[in-house]
Short mmCIF file of C-alpha atoms and ligand atoms in Angstrom, two decimals:
data_model
loop_
_atom_site.label_atom_id
_atom_site.label_comp_id
_atom_site.label_asym_id
_atom_site.label_seq_id
_atom_site.Cartn_x
_atom_site.Cartn_y
_atom_site.Cartn_z
CA UNK S 1 168.96 28.20 133.15
CA UNK S 2 172.71 28.31 133.71
CA UNK S 3 174.49 31.22 135.36
CA UNK S 4 175.94 32.11 132.02
CA UNK S 5 172.50 32.53 130.47
CA UNK S 6 171.30 34.65 133.37
CA UNK S 7 174.33 36.88 133.06
CA UNK S 8 173.64 37.10 129.34
CA UNK S 9 170.09 38.32 129.96
CA UNK S 10 171.35 40.87 132.45
CA UNK S 11 173.39 42.36 129.67
CA UNK S 12 177.12 42.27 129.30
CA UNK S 13 179.13 45.34 130.08
CA UNK S 14 181.59 46.02 127.30
CA UNK S 15 184.83 47.84 126.63
CA UNK S 16 185.32 49.02 123.07
CA UNK S 17 188.65 49.94 121.50
CA UNK S 18 187.51 51.75 118.40
CA UNK S 19 190.84 51.92 116.60
CA UNK S 20 191.60 53.54 113.27
CA UNK S 21 192.52 50.11 111.89
CA UNK S 22 190.81 47.58 114.20
CA UNK S 23 187.90 47.48 116.60
CA UNK S 24 188.37 45.20 119.58
CA UNK S 25 185.57 44.48 122.08
CA UNK S 26 186.04 43.05 125.55
CA UNK S 27 183.01 41.65 127.37
CA UNK S 28 182.85 41.50 131.14
CA UNK S 29 183.64 38.01 132.37
CA UNK S 30 184.51 36.77 128.89
CA UNK S 31 187.55 38.71 127.70
CA UNK S 32 188.13 39.77 124.09
CA UNK S 33 185.09 38.67 122.09
CA UNK S 34 185.51 40.60 118.85
CA UNK S 35 188.48 41.77 116.81
CA UNK S 36 187.59 43.12 113.38
CA UNK S 37 188.97 45.73 111.00
CA UNK S 38 187.34 49.18 111.46
CA UNK S 39 186.07 49.07 107.90
CA UNK S 40 182.55 49.31 106.57
CA UNK S 41 181.06 48.74 103.18
CA UNK S 42 178.28 51.20 102.41
CA UNK S 43 175.97 51.79 99.52
CA UNK S 44 177.73 54.63 97.72
CA UNK S 45 176.33 58.04 98.56
CA UNK S 46 174.34 56.74 101.55
CA UNK S 47 175.23 55.52 105.02
CA UNK S 48 173.45 52.20 104.49
CA UNK S 49 175.79 49.50 105.81
CA UNK S 50 176.24 46.39 103.70
CA UNK S 51 178.99 44.85 105.81
CA UNK S 52 181.53 45.70 108.47
CA UNK S 53 184.78 44.19 109.66
CA UNK S 54 186.76 41.50 107.86
CA UNK S 55 184.25 41.12 105.04
CA UNK S 56 184.27 44.86 104.40
CA UNK S 57 188.08 44.99 104.53
CA UNK S 58 188.26 42.34 101.83
CA UNK S 59 186.25 44.73 99.65
CA UNK S 60 188.73 47.63 100.05
CA UNK S 61 190.00 48.60 96.63
CA UNK S 62 187.83 46.08 94.79
CA UNK S 63 184.24 47.31 95.05
CA UNK S 64 181.90 48.11 92.18
CA UNK S 65 180.86 51.75 91.90
CA UNK S 66 177.64 51.14 93.82
CA UNK S 67 179.56 50.08 96.94
CA UNK S 68 182.28 51.91 98.84
CA UNK S 69 184.48 50.33 101.48
CA UNK S 70 185.63 52.99 103.92
CA UNK S 71 187.52 53.37 107.18
CA UNK S 72 185.43 55.93 109.09
CA UNK S 73 188.10 56.51 111.76
CA UNK S 74 191.12 56.62 109.50
CA UNK S 75 192.97 59.52 111.13
CA UNK S 76 192.16 58.76 114.70
CA UNK S 77 188.91 60.63 115.12
CA UNK S 78 185.47 60.27 113.67
CA UNK S 79 185.44 61.49 110.10
CA UNK S 80 181.93 60.23 109.46
CA UNK S 81 179.81 60.14 112.62
CA UNK S 82 176.80 58.49 111.02
CA UNK S 83 178.78 55.63 109.55
CA UNK S 84 180.81 55.25 112.75
CA UNK S 85 177.62 54.89 114.77
CA UNK S 86 176.36 52.18 112.43
CA UNK S 87 179.67 50.40 112.63
CA UNK S 88 179.63 50.43 116.44
CA UNK S 89 176.07 49.12 116.43
CA UNK S 90 177.00 46.39 113.94
CA UNK S 91 179.85 45.17 116.14
CA UNK S 92 177.92 45.49 119.43
CA UNK S 93 175.10 43.46 117.88
CA UNK S 94 177.57 40.65 117.18
CA UNK S 95 178.56 40.34 120.83
CA UNK S 96 175.50 41.55 122.74
CA UNK S 97 172.43 40.67 120.70
CA UNK S 98 170.15 40.95 123.74
CA UNK S 99 168.23 44.21 123.75
CA UNK S 100 166.55 43.43 127.06
CA UNK S 101 169.15 45.09 129.19
CA UNK S 102 171.53 47.42 127.52
CA UNK S 103 175.20 47.22 128.50
CA UNK S 104 177.37 49.79 130.17
CA UNK S 105 180.18 50.57 127.80
CA UNK S 106 183.69 51.88 128.33
CA UNK S 107 184.97 53.54 125.14
CA UNK S 108 188.61 54.36 124.54
CA UNK S 109 189.30 57.79 123.11
CA UNK S 110 192.49 59.36 121.76
CA UNK S 111 194.20 61.77 124.16
CA UNK S 112 193.99 64.70 121.76
CA UNK S 113 190.27 64.31 121.07
CA UNK S 114 188.30 67.56 121.28
CA UNK S 115 185.22 67.95 123.46
CA UNK S 116 183.01 67.95 120.39
CA UNK S 117 184.58 64.78 118.99
CA UNK S 118 184.29 63.07 122.35
CA UNK S 119 180.61 63.92 122.66
CA UNK S 120 180.05 62.66 119.12
CA UNK S 121 181.64 59.36 120.07
CA UNK S 122 179.68 59.11 123.32
CA UNK S 123 176.44 59.88 121.49
CA UNK S 124 177.24 57.35 118.78
CA UNK S 125 177.84 54.71 121.46
CA UNK S 126 174.62 55.59 123.31
CA UNK S 127 172.59 55.50 120.13
CA UNK S 128 174.11 52.15 119.25
CA UNK S 129 172.45 50.68 122.34
CA UNK S 130 174.57 51.40 125.40
CA UNK S 131 172.85 52.17 128.70
CA UNK S 132 175.71 54.28 129.95
CA UNK S 133 179.00 55.33 128.42
CA UNK S 134 182.30 55.83 130.20
CA UNK S 135 185.38 57.14 128.56
CA UNK S 136 188.99 56.15 129.10
CA UNK S 137 192.05 57.62 127.45
CA UNK S 138 193.50 55.12 125.03
CA UNK S 139 197.04 55.39 126.35
CA UNK S 140 195.82 54.78 129.90
CA UNK S 141 193.97 51.68 128.71
CA UNK S 142 197.07 50.58 126.77
CA UNK S 143 199.24 50.99 129.86
CA UNK S 144 196.83 48.97 132.02
CA UNK S 145 196.57 46.35 129.28
CA UNK S 146 200.36 46.12 129.07
CA UNK S 147 200.44 45.40 132.79
CA UNK S 148 202.09 48.68 133.83
CA UNK S 149 201.59 49.75 137.47
CA UNK S 150 199.64 52.91 136.55
CA UNK S 151 198.63 53.76 140.12
CA UNK S 152 202.21 53.96 141.41
CA UNK S 153 204.09 57.18 142.03
CA UNK S 154 206.94 56.00 139.82
CA UNK S 155 206.23 56.75 136.20
CA UNK S 156 205.67 54.33 133.32
CA UNK S 157 205.73 55.03 129.61
CA UNK S 158 203.54 53.45 126.97
CA UNK S 159 203.97 53.81 123.21
CA UNK S 160 200.92 52.73 121.21
CA UNK S 161 201.56 52.41 117.49
CA UNK S 162 198.21 52.09 115.75
CA UNK S 163 197.12 52.39 112.13
CA UNK S 164 196.49 56.13 111.91
CA UNK S 165 198.40 57.48 114.88
CA UNK S 166 201.16 56.81 117.38
CA UNK S 167 200.42 57.86 120.95
CA UNK S 168 203.02 58.18 123.67
CA UNK S 169 202.17 58.80 127.31
CA UNK S 170 203.93 59.00 130.64
CA UNK S 171 201.64 57.84 133.41
CA UNK S 172 201.87 58.06 137.16
CA UNK S 173 199.40 58.05 140.05
CA UNK S 174 196.58 56.87 137.80
CA UNK S 175 196.89 59.85 135.46
CA UNK S 176 198.47 60.81 132.17
CA UNK S 177 201.24 63.28 133.03
CA UNK S 178 202.62 63.99 129.57
CA UNK S 179 201.41 62.74 126.21
CA UNK S 180 201.92 63.37 122.53
CA UNK S 181 200.35 62.06 119.35
CA UNK S 182 201.48 62.04 115.74
CA UNK S 183 199.44 61.08 112.74
CA UNK S 184 202.07 58.53 111.81
CA UNK S 185 201.44 54.85 112.31
CA UNK S 186 201.03 51.67 110.34
CA UNK S 187 199.12 53.39 107.50
CA UNK S 188 201.96 55.80 106.91
CA UNK S 189 204.41 52.88 106.81
CA UNK S 190 202.19 51.17 104.21
CA UNK S 191 202.10 54.38 102.17
CA UNK S 192 205.90 54.61 102.28
CA UNK S 193 206.05 51.10 100.82
CA UNK S 194 203.56 52.04 98.09
CA UNK S 195 205.58 55.09 97.08
CA UNK S 196 208.92 53.19 97.13
CA UNK S 197 207.60 50.48 94.82
CA UNK S 198 206.10 53.08 92.56
CA UNK S 199 209.29 55.10 92.19
CA UNK S 200 211.80 52.21 92.13
CA UNK S 201 209.85 49.52 90.25
CA UNK S 202 207.01 51.41 88.52
CA UNK S 203 204.76 49.07 90.44
CA UNK S 204 201.36 50.22 91.66
CA UNK S 205 200.36 48.51 94.91
CA UNK S 206 197.04 48.43 96.71
CA UNK S 207 197.14 49.28 100.41
CA UNK S 208 196.40 45.67 101.36
CA UNK S 209 199.41 44.40 99.41
CA UNK S 210 201.66 47.03 100.96
CA UNK S 211 200.48 46.00 104.43
CA UNK S 212 201.08 42.33 103.60
CA UNK S 213 204.65 43.14 102.52
CA UNK S 214 205.20 45.10 105.74
CA UNK S 215 204.03 42.17 107.83
CA UNK S 216 206.09 39.69 105.78
CA UNK S 217 209.35 41.63 105.51
CA UNK S 218 209.09 44.94 107.39
CA UNK S 219 211.52 45.91 110.15
CA UNK S 220 212.83 48.93 112.02
CA UNK S 221 216.27 47.54 112.92
CA UNK S 222 218.73 45.26 111.09
CA UNK S 223 217.63 41.64 111.39
CA UNK S 224 219.90 38.76 112.43
CA UNK S 225 218.70 37.06 109.29
CA UNK S 226 217.37 39.35 106.58
CA UNK S 227 214.19 38.21 104.80
CA UNK S 228 212.74 38.45 101.34
CA UNK S 229 209.16 39.46 100.62
CA UNK S 230 207.21 39.14 97.40
CA UNK S 231 204.59 41.59 96.35
CA UNK S 232 202.21 41.78 93.44
CA UNK S 233 200.95 44.96 91.86
CA UNK S 234 200.29 46.53 88.50
CA UNK S 235 203.19 47.46 86.27
CA UNK S 236 202.69 51.13 85.45
CA UNK S 237 204.46 50.72 82.11
CA UNK S 238 202.71 47.64 80.71
CA UNK S 239 199.52 47.92 82.76
CA UNK S 240 199.82 44.22 83.59
CA UNK S 241 200.13 42.44 86.95
CA UNK S 242 203.73 41.99 88.05
CA UNK S 243 205.42 40.36 91.04
CA UNK S 244 208.55 41.79 92.63
CA UNK S 245 210.86 40.25 95.26
CA UNK S 246 212.28 42.70 97.73
CA UNK S 247 214.68 42.30 100.65
CA UNK S 248 213.84 43.27 104.22
CA UNK S 249 216.81 45.68 104.14
CA UNK S 250 215.21 47.51 101.24
CA UNK S 251 211.78 47.58 102.90
CA UNK S 252 213.49 48.99 106.00
CA UNK S 253 215.01 51.82 103.95
CA UNK S 254 211.65 52.47 102.32
CA UNK S 255 209.88 52.94 105.66
CA UNK S 256 212.65 54.84 107.40
CA UNK S 257 210.85 58.21 107.39
CA UNK S 258 207.74 57.14 109.31
CA UNK S 259 209.78 54.90 111.63
CA UNK S 260 212.11 57.80 112.45
CA UNK S 261 209.06 59.99 113.17
CA UNK S 262 207.88 57.46 115.73
CA UNK S 263 211.32 57.35 117.37
CA UNK S 264 211.46 61.17 117.47
CA UNK S 265 208.04 61.36 119.09
CA UNK S 266 209.18 59.12 121.92
CA UNK S 267 212.37 61.17 122.30
CA UNK S 268 210.29 64.36 122.52
CA UNK S 269 208.09 62.96 125.27
CA UNK S 270 211.18 61.89 127.26
CA UNK S 271 212.56 65.41 126.77
CA UNK S 272 209.48 67.32 127.85
CA UNK S 273 208.27 65.21 130.74
CA UNK S 274 209.41 66.15 134.26
CA UNK S 275 213.00 64.93 134.83
CA UNK S 276 212.18 62.65 137.78
CA UNK S 277 209.60 60.88 135.68
CA UNK S 278 211.96 60.59 132.70
CA UNK S 279 214.40 58.98 135.14
CA UNK S 280 211.74 56.45 136.18
CA UNK S 281 211.10 55.63 132.51
CA UNK S 282 214.80 55.13 131.81
CA UNK S 283 214.98 52.75 134.80
CA UNK S 284 211.82 50.80 134.13
CA UNK S 285 211.60 50.92 130.37
CA UNK S 286 208.88 51.47 127.82
CA UNK S 287 205.95 49.22 126.91
CA UNK S 288 204.97 49.01 123.25
CA UNK S 289 201.34 48.33 122.31
CA UNK S 290 199.19 48.46 119.18
CA UNK S 291 199.75 46.58 115.94
CA UNK S 292 202.90 48.58 115.21
CA UNK S 293 204.54 46.88 118.20
CA UNK S 294 204.67 43.82 115.95
CA UNK S 295 206.95 45.55 113.45
CA UNK S 296 210.20 43.58 113.71
CA UNK S 297 212.92 45.34 115.64
CA UNK S 298 210.89 48.40 116.65
CA UNK S 299 211.70 47.60 120.29
CA UNK S 300 215.43 47.29 119.53
CA UNK S 301 215.42 50.42 117.42
CA UNK S 302 213.86 52.50 120.20
CA UNK S 303 216.09 51.06 122.84
CA UNK S 304 219.21 51.50 120.67
CA UNK S 305 218.45 55.16 119.95
CA UNK S 306 217.07 56.22 123.31
CA UNK S 307 219.07 54.05 125.69
CA UNK S 308 215.91 52.83 127.40
CA UNK S 309 214.76 49.22 127.78
CA UNK S 310 211.74 48.54 125.56
CA UNK S 311 209.42 45.55 125.46
CA UNK S 312 206.35 44.78 123.39
CA UNK S 313 203.23 43.91 125.39
CA UNK S 314 201.77 40.43 125.02
CA UNK S 315 199.21 40.43 122.22
CA UNK S 316 199.79 44.13 121.59
CA UNK S 317 196.76 44.43 119.27
CA UNK S 318 194.50 43.63 122.25
CA UNK S 319 196.28 45.67 124.92
CA UNK S 320 193.95 48.68 124.81
CA UNK S 321 190.80 46.53 124.92
CA UNK S 322 192.23 44.41 127.74
CA UNK S 323 193.12 47.53 129.71
CA UNK S 324 189.68 49.07 129.23
CA UNK S 325 188.31 45.61 130.01
CA UNK S 326 189.95 45.71 133.44
CA UNK S 327 187.84 48.81 134.12
CA UNK S 328 184.73 46.93 133.06
CA UNK S 329 185.59 44.09 135.45
CA UNK S 330 186.23 46.48 138.33
CA UNK S 331 184.08 49.53 137.68
CA UNK S 332 184.35 50.73 141.26
CA UNK S 333 188.06 50.16 141.74
CA UNK S 334 189.11 51.82 138.53
CA UNK S 335 186.60 54.64 138.38
CA UNK S 336 189.33 57.21 138.91
CA UNK S 337 191.03 56.38 135.62
CA UNK S 338 187.72 56.68 133.77
CA UNK S 339 186.15 59.78 132.26
CA UNK S 340 188.61 62.30 133.50
CA UNK S 341 192.02 60.80 134.04
CA UNK S 342 194.16 63.79 133.19
CA UNK S 343 195.70 65.32 136.27
CA UNK S 344 195.24 69.05 136.71
P1 ADP D 1 194.37 51.02 115.68
O1 ADP D 1 194.39 51.03 117.17
O2 ADP D 1 194.66 52.36 115.08
O3 ADP D 1 193.16 50.38 115.14
P2 ADP D 1 196.03 48.69 115.77
O4 ADP D 1 196.65 48.75 117.10
O5 ADP D 1 194.91 47.73 115.58
O6 ADP D 1 195.60 50.13 115.23
O7 ADP D 1 197.21 48.36 114.74
C1 ADP D 1 196.97 48.31 113.36
C2 ADP D 1 198.26 48.54 112.64
O8 ADP D 1 199.20 47.53 113.01
C3 ADP D 1 198.07 48.42 111.13
O9 ADP D 1 198.76 49.48 110.49
C4 ADP D 1 198.71 47.08 110.82
O10 ADP D 1 199.27 47.06 109.50
C5 ADP D 1 199.81 47.01 111.86
N1 ADP D 1 200.26 45.63 112.08
C6 ADP D 1 199.52 44.56 112.42
N2 ADP D 1 200.29 43.46 112.48
C7 ADP D 1 201.56 43.85 112.16
C8 ADP D 1 202.81 43.16 112.03
N3 ADP D 1 202.92 41.86 112.25
N4 ADP D 1 203.90 43.90 111.68
C9 ADP D 1 203.79 45.22 111.46
N5 ADP D 1 202.65 45.92 111.57
C10 ADP D 1 201.54 45.23 111.91
MG1 MG D 2 194.64 51.59 118.95
#
């Protein structure tokens, strides 16, 4: 039996980034092994899971009445604990089918989670087959995943733009010093696109189509070469399908409100954090993580408005899982950032 098989039987410790939009799992010694939308398809009125992940996301907005496709974590915390637990179990089963030895699991939690919500998440993870559950603050994981020197005295700032929320944190000495969250993220940007097309073109878009347009032609800062995106929806006047072409400049105007909210959140955190640390951030810059980091020009927009260097992390959608994964690789070394990483 190869070493790999033996390790497999021993159980693989995991780090789980249970995001509002995507769940990413990192397995010890293997790296990121799963990246799926945090969507489940359930039998309507029950919590019986028919599918989870990509297959369930494809069903969003097009299910028969007997099936509902839902995002149980939509606003950043568990809105349906039972379904969330089943979703975690579904994903963990994909990457750790062995039930012989149950894995230790590091779960990432939002900074503003309440004690009750955190226990619900820990319980859900335990019931889904974990031997032991550790918790790490999402922004701390994002900072580690972005390669920031979180243990240093000098402060770093991370801005994680997810689906349901944007989280900003200033980190030094292995702890989160100042953090803020808003319920504005990629979803809100998609909704702004939906409402723009509705009011300007009488076009009704599904959330998937709005997201596709955002990815194809969305931006937060003028582009060197503006783009054109095409989007298909239902004409509210005729009731028939209709396709509209729209410039990136127009999409940018449509999403200005949520983008400005993200910029203001970062400005607030710079304002309220201790001045020495704000100085460190201005010197060293800000790391962007989460899927929203892929929005064109978000880095330039932030740096233009705040006068701070900004860079997107490599593979920003995996930054949180990679950061939590580092803790799984080095449980001992990184124990201090786990469980309780907020300084008194
Ligand atoms: P969460 O942690 O909440 O699950 P993620 O970090 O996975 O969120 O990011 C998901 C968000 O990123 C979604 O709103 C998605 O539309 C957005 N996103 C993904 N790719 C891009 C892209 N290329 N441009 C703009 N937004 C993107
Ligand atoms: Mg996230």
